[in-house]
Short mmCIF file of C-alpha atoms and ligand atoms in Angstrom, two decimals:
data_model
loop_
_atom_site.label_atom_id
_atom_site.label_comp_id
_atom_site.label_asym_id
_atom_site.label_seq_id
_atom_site.Cartn_x
_atom_site.Cartn_y
_atom_site.Cartn_z
CA UNK O 3 0.16 -23.01 66.30
CA UNK O 4 0.05 -19.20 66.42
CA UNK O 5 -1.94 -18.54 69.59
CA UNK O 6 0.89 -16.48 71.08
CA UNK O 7 1.54 -14.51 67.87
CA UNK O 8 0.43 -10.94 67.25
CA UNK O 9 -3.02 -10.38 65.75
CA UNK O 10 -1.69 -9.67 62.25
CA UNK O 11 0.23 -12.95 62.16
CA UNK O 12 -2.75 -14.89 63.53
CA UNK O 13 -4.92 -13.43 60.80
CA UNK O 14 -2.56 -14.16 57.90
CA UNK O 15 -2.02 -17.68 59.22
CA UNK O 16 -5.77 -18.29 59.51
CA UNK O 17 -6.45 -16.97 55.99
CA UNK O 18 -3.66 -19.15 54.61
CA UNK O 19 -5.14 -22.21 56.27
CA UNK O 20 -8.61 -21.28 55.00
CA UNK O 21 -7.25 -21.03 51.44
CA UNK O 22 -5.42 -24.32 51.92
CA UNK O 23 -8.60 -26.08 53.05
CA UNK O 24 -10.43 -24.84 49.96
CA UNK O 25 -7.57 -25.82 47.65
CA UNK O 26 -7.25 -29.28 49.23
CA UNK O 27 -11.01 -29.80 48.94
CA UNK O 28 -10.60 -29.38 45.17
CA UNK O 29 -8.25 -32.38 45.26
CA UNK O 30 -10.79 -34.28 47.36
CA UNK O 31 -9.00 -33.87 50.72
CA UNK O 32 -11.19 -32.61 53.57
CA UNK O 33 -10.92 -32.46 57.36
CA UNK O 34 -7.12 -32.43 57.28
CA UNK O 35 -5.34 -30.33 59.94
CA UNK O 36 -2.50 -28.61 58.08
CA UNK O 37 0.29 -28.52 60.66
CA UNK O 38 3.82 -27.22 60.05
CA UNK O 39 7.29 -28.66 60.55
CA UNK O 40 9.96 -27.04 62.74
CA UNK O 41 11.07 -25.01 59.70
CA UNK O 42 7.50 -23.67 59.27
CA UNK O 43 6.97 -25.64 56.05
CA UNK O 44 3.37 -26.90 55.88
CA UNK O 45 3.01 -30.66 56.36
CA UNK O 46 0.77 -31.50 53.43
CA UNK O 47 -1.30 -34.71 53.32
CA UNK O 48 0.35 -37.81 51.85
CA UNK O 49 0.36 -37.62 48.06
CA UNK O 50 -0.01 -33.82 47.97
CA UNK O 51 2.50 -31.00 47.47
CA UNK O 52 1.65 -27.37 48.08
CA UNK O 53 2.72 -23.89 48.95
CA UNK O 54 1.27 -20.90 50.82
CA UNK O 55 2.02 -17.20 50.46
CA UNK O 56 0.66 -14.09 52.12
CA UNK O 57 1.57 -10.45 51.90
CA UNK O 58 0.21 -7.20 53.27
CA UNK O 59 1.22 -5.37 50.09
CA UNK O 60 -1.31 -4.14 47.56
CA UNK O 61 -4.65 -2.49 48.28
CA UNK O 62 -6.00 -5.26 50.49
CA UNK O 63 -3.18 -7.74 50.95
CA UNK O 64 -3.10 -11.10 49.26
CA UNK O 65 -3.06 -14.75 50.21
CA UNK O 66 -2.61 -17.60 47.78
CA UNK O 67 -2.26 -21.35 48.02
CA UNK O 68 -1.30 -23.80 45.29
CA UNK O 69 -1.62 -27.55 45.65
CA UNK O 70 -1.00 -30.46 43.31
CA UNK O 71 -0.96 -34.24 43.38
CA UNK O 72 2.54 -35.54 44.02
CA UNK O 73 2.14 -37.97 41.14
CA UNK O 74 2.05 -34.92 38.82
CA UNK O 75 4.44 -32.54 40.55
CA UNK O 76 7.49 -33.19 42.75
CA UNK O 77 7.39 -29.80 44.48
CA UNK O 78 5.98 -26.35 44.10
CA UNK O 79 6.51 -22.96 45.64
CA UNK O 80 4.66 -19.65 45.36
CA UNK O 81 5.42 -16.16 46.64
CA UNK O 82 3.70 -12.77 46.54
CA UNK O 83 5.35 -9.41 47.21
CA UNK O 84 4.58 -5.75 46.53
CA UNK O 85 5.81 -4.26 43.24
CA UNK O 86 7.96 -1.67 45.00
CA UNK O 87 11.70 -1.96 44.24
CA UNK O 88 13.90 -4.11 46.45
CA UNK O 89 15.71 -1.65 48.77
CA UNK O 90 19.37 -1.41 47.79
CA UNK O 91 20.52 -2.25 51.34
CA UNK O 92 19.06 -5.75 50.81
CA UNK O 93 20.82 -6.42 47.52
CA UNK O 94 23.94 -7.91 49.10
CA UNK O 95 21.77 -10.24 51.20
CA UNK O 96 19.56 -11.40 48.33
CA UNK O 97 21.51 -11.19 45.08
CA UNK O 98 24.60 -13.01 43.82
CA UNK O 99 27.50 -10.97 42.43
CA UNK O 100 26.53 -12.04 38.90
CA UNK O 101 22.94 -10.90 39.44
CA UNK O 102 24.11 -7.54 40.77
CA UNK O 103 26.42 -7.11 37.77
CA UNK O 104 23.55 -7.87 35.40
CA UNK O 105 21.28 -5.31 37.06
CA UNK O 106 23.91 -2.60 36.96
CA UNK O 107 22.60 0.93 37.49
CA UNK O 108 19.65 0.80 35.11
CA UNK O 109 16.61 2.80 36.31
CA UNK O 110 14.50 -0.34 36.60
CA UNK O 111 17.20 -2.25 38.53
CA UNK O 112 15.31 -2.05 41.85
CA UNK O 113 12.20 -3.55 40.30
CA UNK O 114 14.18 -6.28 38.57
CA UNK O 115 15.92 -7.03 41.86
CA UNK O 116 12.45 -7.46 43.38
CA UNK O 117 11.55 -9.93 40.61
CA UNK O 118 14.66 -11.93 41.49
CA UNK O 119 13.71 -11.81 45.19
CA UNK O 120 10.16 -13.09 44.59
CA UNK O 121 11.50 -15.81 42.27
CA UNK O 122 13.99 -16.91 44.94
CA UNK O 123 11.36 -17.03 47.68
CA UNK O 124 9.11 -19.20 45.50
CA UNK O 125 12.07 -21.45 44.64
CA UNK O 126 13.09 -21.76 48.29
CA UNK O 127 9.60 -22.79 49.30
CA UNK O 128 9.63 -25.46 46.58
CA UNK O 129 13.04 -26.95 47.38
CA UNK O 130 13.59 -26.37 51.13
CA UNK O 131 11.45 -29.32 52.25
CA UNK O 132 13.58 -31.63 50.05
CA UNK O 133 16.85 -30.00 51.19
CA UNK O 134 15.93 -30.57 54.84
CA UNK O 135 18.35 -27.76 55.74
CA UNK O 136 18.35 -23.98 55.25
CA UNK O 137 19.47 -22.48 51.97
CA UNK O 138 20.32 -18.81 51.45
CA UNK O 139 19.04 -16.44 48.81
CA UNK O 140 22.54 -16.28 47.31
CA UNK O 141 22.63 -20.06 46.91
CA UNK O 142 20.16 -19.49 44.07
CA UNK O 143 20.78 -17.64 40.82
CA UNK O 144 17.81 -16.32 38.89
CA UNK O 145 17.59 -15.51 35.19
CA UNK O 146 14.49 -13.51 34.37
CA UNK O 147 13.07 -13.96 30.87
CA UNK O 148 13.25 -10.83 28.69
CA UNK O 149 9.45 -10.37 28.75
CA UNK O 150 9.54 -10.72 32.57
CA UNK O 151 6.89 -13.42 32.45
CA UNK O 152 9.10 -16.28 33.48
CA UNK O 153 12.41 -17.24 35.05
CA UNK O 154 14.85 -20.04 35.62
CA UNK O 155 16.24 -20.45 39.14
CA UNK O 156 19.41 -22.48 39.54
CA UNK O 157 20.74 -23.68 42.87
CA UNK O 158 24.43 -22.75 42.54
CA UNK O 159 25.67 -23.45 46.07
CA UNK O 160 24.86 -26.28 48.46
CA UNK O 161 23.23 -27.98 45.46
CA UNK O 162 24.31 -31.38 46.80
CA UNK O 163 21.55 -31.01 49.41
CA UNK O 164 19.03 -31.45 46.63
CA UNK O 165 18.27 -34.24 44.18
CA UNK O 166 19.59 -33.33 40.69
CA UNK O 167 16.13 -32.70 39.23
CA UNK O 168 15.47 -29.96 41.82
CA UNK O 169 18.63 -27.95 41.15
CA UNK O 170 17.24 -26.00 38.22
CA UNK O 171 13.65 -24.83 38.42
CA UNK O 172 11.43 -23.06 35.92
CA UNK O 173 8.95 -20.50 37.17
CA UNK O 174 6.50 -17.86 36.07
CA UNK O 175 5.47 -14.40 37.20
CA UNK O 176 2.04 -12.84 37.34
CA UNK O 177 0.92 -9.39 38.49
CA UNK O 178 -2.22 -8.58 40.39
CA UNK O 179 -3.20 -5.37 42.20
CA UNK O 180 0.37 -4.00 42.58
CA UNK O 181 1.54 -7.43 43.71
CA UNK O 182 4.09 -9.63 41.95
CA UNK O 183 3.45 -13.34 42.13
CA UNK O 184 6.00 -16.02 41.37
CA UNK O 185 5.38 -19.74 41.03
CA UNK O 186 7.84 -22.60 40.66
CA UNK O 187 6.90 -26.10 39.66
CA UNK O 188 9.32 -29.01 39.82
CA UNK O 189 8.09 -31.79 37.55
CA UNK O 190 8.29 -35.27 38.98
CA UNK O 191 11.07 -37.60 37.91
CA UNK O 192 8.83 -39.78 35.78
CA UNK O 193 7.82 -36.73 33.71
CA UNK O 194 11.45 -35.74 33.30
CA UNK O 195 12.44 -39.25 32.29
CA UNK O 196 9.76 -39.35 29.60
CA UNK O 197 10.79 -35.90 28.41
CA UNK O 198 7.67 -33.74 28.09
CA UNK O 199 7.87 -29.96 28.19
CA UNK O 200 8.10 -28.36 31.59
CA UNK O 201 4.72 -27.64 33.11
CA UNK O 202 3.87 -24.48 35.02
CA UNK O 203 1.49 -23.84 37.85
CA UNK O 204 -1.09 -21.09 37.52
CA UNK O 205 -2.01 -18.84 40.40
CA UNK O 206 -5.36 -19.12 42.00
CA UNK O 207 -6.23 -16.15 44.16
CA UNK O 208 -8.62 -17.48 46.71
CA UNK O 209 -9.15 -14.48 48.92
C1 COA E 1 10.74 -19.96 53.50
C2 COA E 1 10.77 -18.49 53.19
C3 COA E 1 11.15 -18.35 51.73
C4 COA E 1 9.36 -17.92 53.44
O1 COA E 1 9.37 -16.57 53.25
P1 COA E 1 8.21 -15.58 53.78
O2 COA E 1 8.65 -14.21 53.56
O3 COA E 1 7.80 -15.96 55.17
O4 COA E 1 7.05 -15.89 52.74
P2 COA E 1 5.45 -15.71 52.77
O5 COA E 1 5.02 -14.80 53.85
O6 COA E 1 5.00 -15.45 51.38
O7 COA E 1 4.96 -17.19 53.06
C5 COA E 1 5.03 -17.73 54.30
C6 COA E 1 4.59 -19.17 54.14
O8 COA E 1 5.64 -19.92 53.56
C7 COA E 1 5.55 -21.25 54.03
N1 COA E 1 6.86 -21.66 54.50
C8 COA E 1 7.53 -21.21 55.56
N2 COA E 1 8.71 -21.85 55.69
C9 COA E 1 8.76 -22.73 54.66
C10 COA E 1 9.73 -23.68 54.25
N3 COA E 1 10.87 -23.87 54.92
N4 COA E 1 9.46 -24.42 53.17
C11 COA E 1 8.31 -24.25 52.47
N5 COA E 1 7.35 -23.36 52.81
C12 COA E 1 7.59 -22.61 53.91
C13 COA E 1 4.52 -21.26 55.17
O9 COA E 1 3.34 -21.84 54.68
C14 COA E 1 4.34 -19.80 55.49
O10 COA E 1 3.06 -19.42 55.88
P3 COA E 1 2.40 -19.94 57.26
O11 COA E 1 3.49 -19.92 58.28
O12 COA E 1 1.30 -18.98 57.52
O13 COA E 1 1.93 -21.34 56.95
C15 COA E 1 11.79 -17.71 54.06
O14 COA E 1 11.35 -17.68 55.37
C16 COA E 1 13.17 -18.34 54.08
O15 COA E 1 13.45 -19.28 54.75
N6 COA E 1 14.10 -17.82 53.33
C17 COA E 1 15.42 -18.43 53.30
C18 COA E 1 16.46 -17.45 52.99
C19 COA E 1 16.97 -16.83 54.23
O16 COA E 1 16.32 -16.00 54.78
N7 COA E 1 18.15 -17.24 54.62
C20 COA E 1 18.79 -16.70 55.78
C21 COA E 1 18.92 -17.76 56.81
S1 COA E 1 19.72 -17.09 58.21
#
């Protein structure tokens, strides 16, 4: 799948697949070739949802994979990025007007913009396979919890591409070695119908 890619890409892809194999083995799935769709989304085995992230940020880079049984979780998405602030020339591309207004000119605005970016990437990875079409960063609005340990991501444009229960996602942040991690879990419909609290995925750093 990446034989023509540059060395760095081949390596991150291979490490991601290695993590995925280990994670799938924990759910009892072995010997499964994890291919990707035309949009690059991994094609997980039947009955499994999952997400892959890799970054070259931090001291040694980071790769993480999360998987879950579809009977427990409708979709999940994870993302890892360096803690450095989101460059201001990307704000218009990534943030909605409301998000930019909220950030204002506070000293920590660049870092908080990065939190919103990581949250949106995790959300996109969770919902894009269900949308079946591209969504933009500004189709999603993120509210970061005051303690910066969690967020709610709401799909505010093109929401009709998604089933109602995927239009508002809860997520959590974690920090590890100058890397911010974000995870989004979309509970399955049966869970929502029976009304338990929202569940969250935890990160498992596998390499
Ligand atoms: C999907 C997306 C969020 C991934 O971002 P990224 O910076 O490549 O994220 P990471 O490097 O952490 O993770 C890459 C992994 O995400 C997964 N991924 C890629 N596309 C995906 C998708 N459509 N759905 C779910 N997961 C996807 C893959 O597993 C990939 O790793 P692999 O190719 O080695 O298997 C991003 O590419 C994207 O589509 N953003 C949409 C917003 C946007 O850019 N809009 C403008 C359109 S013109």
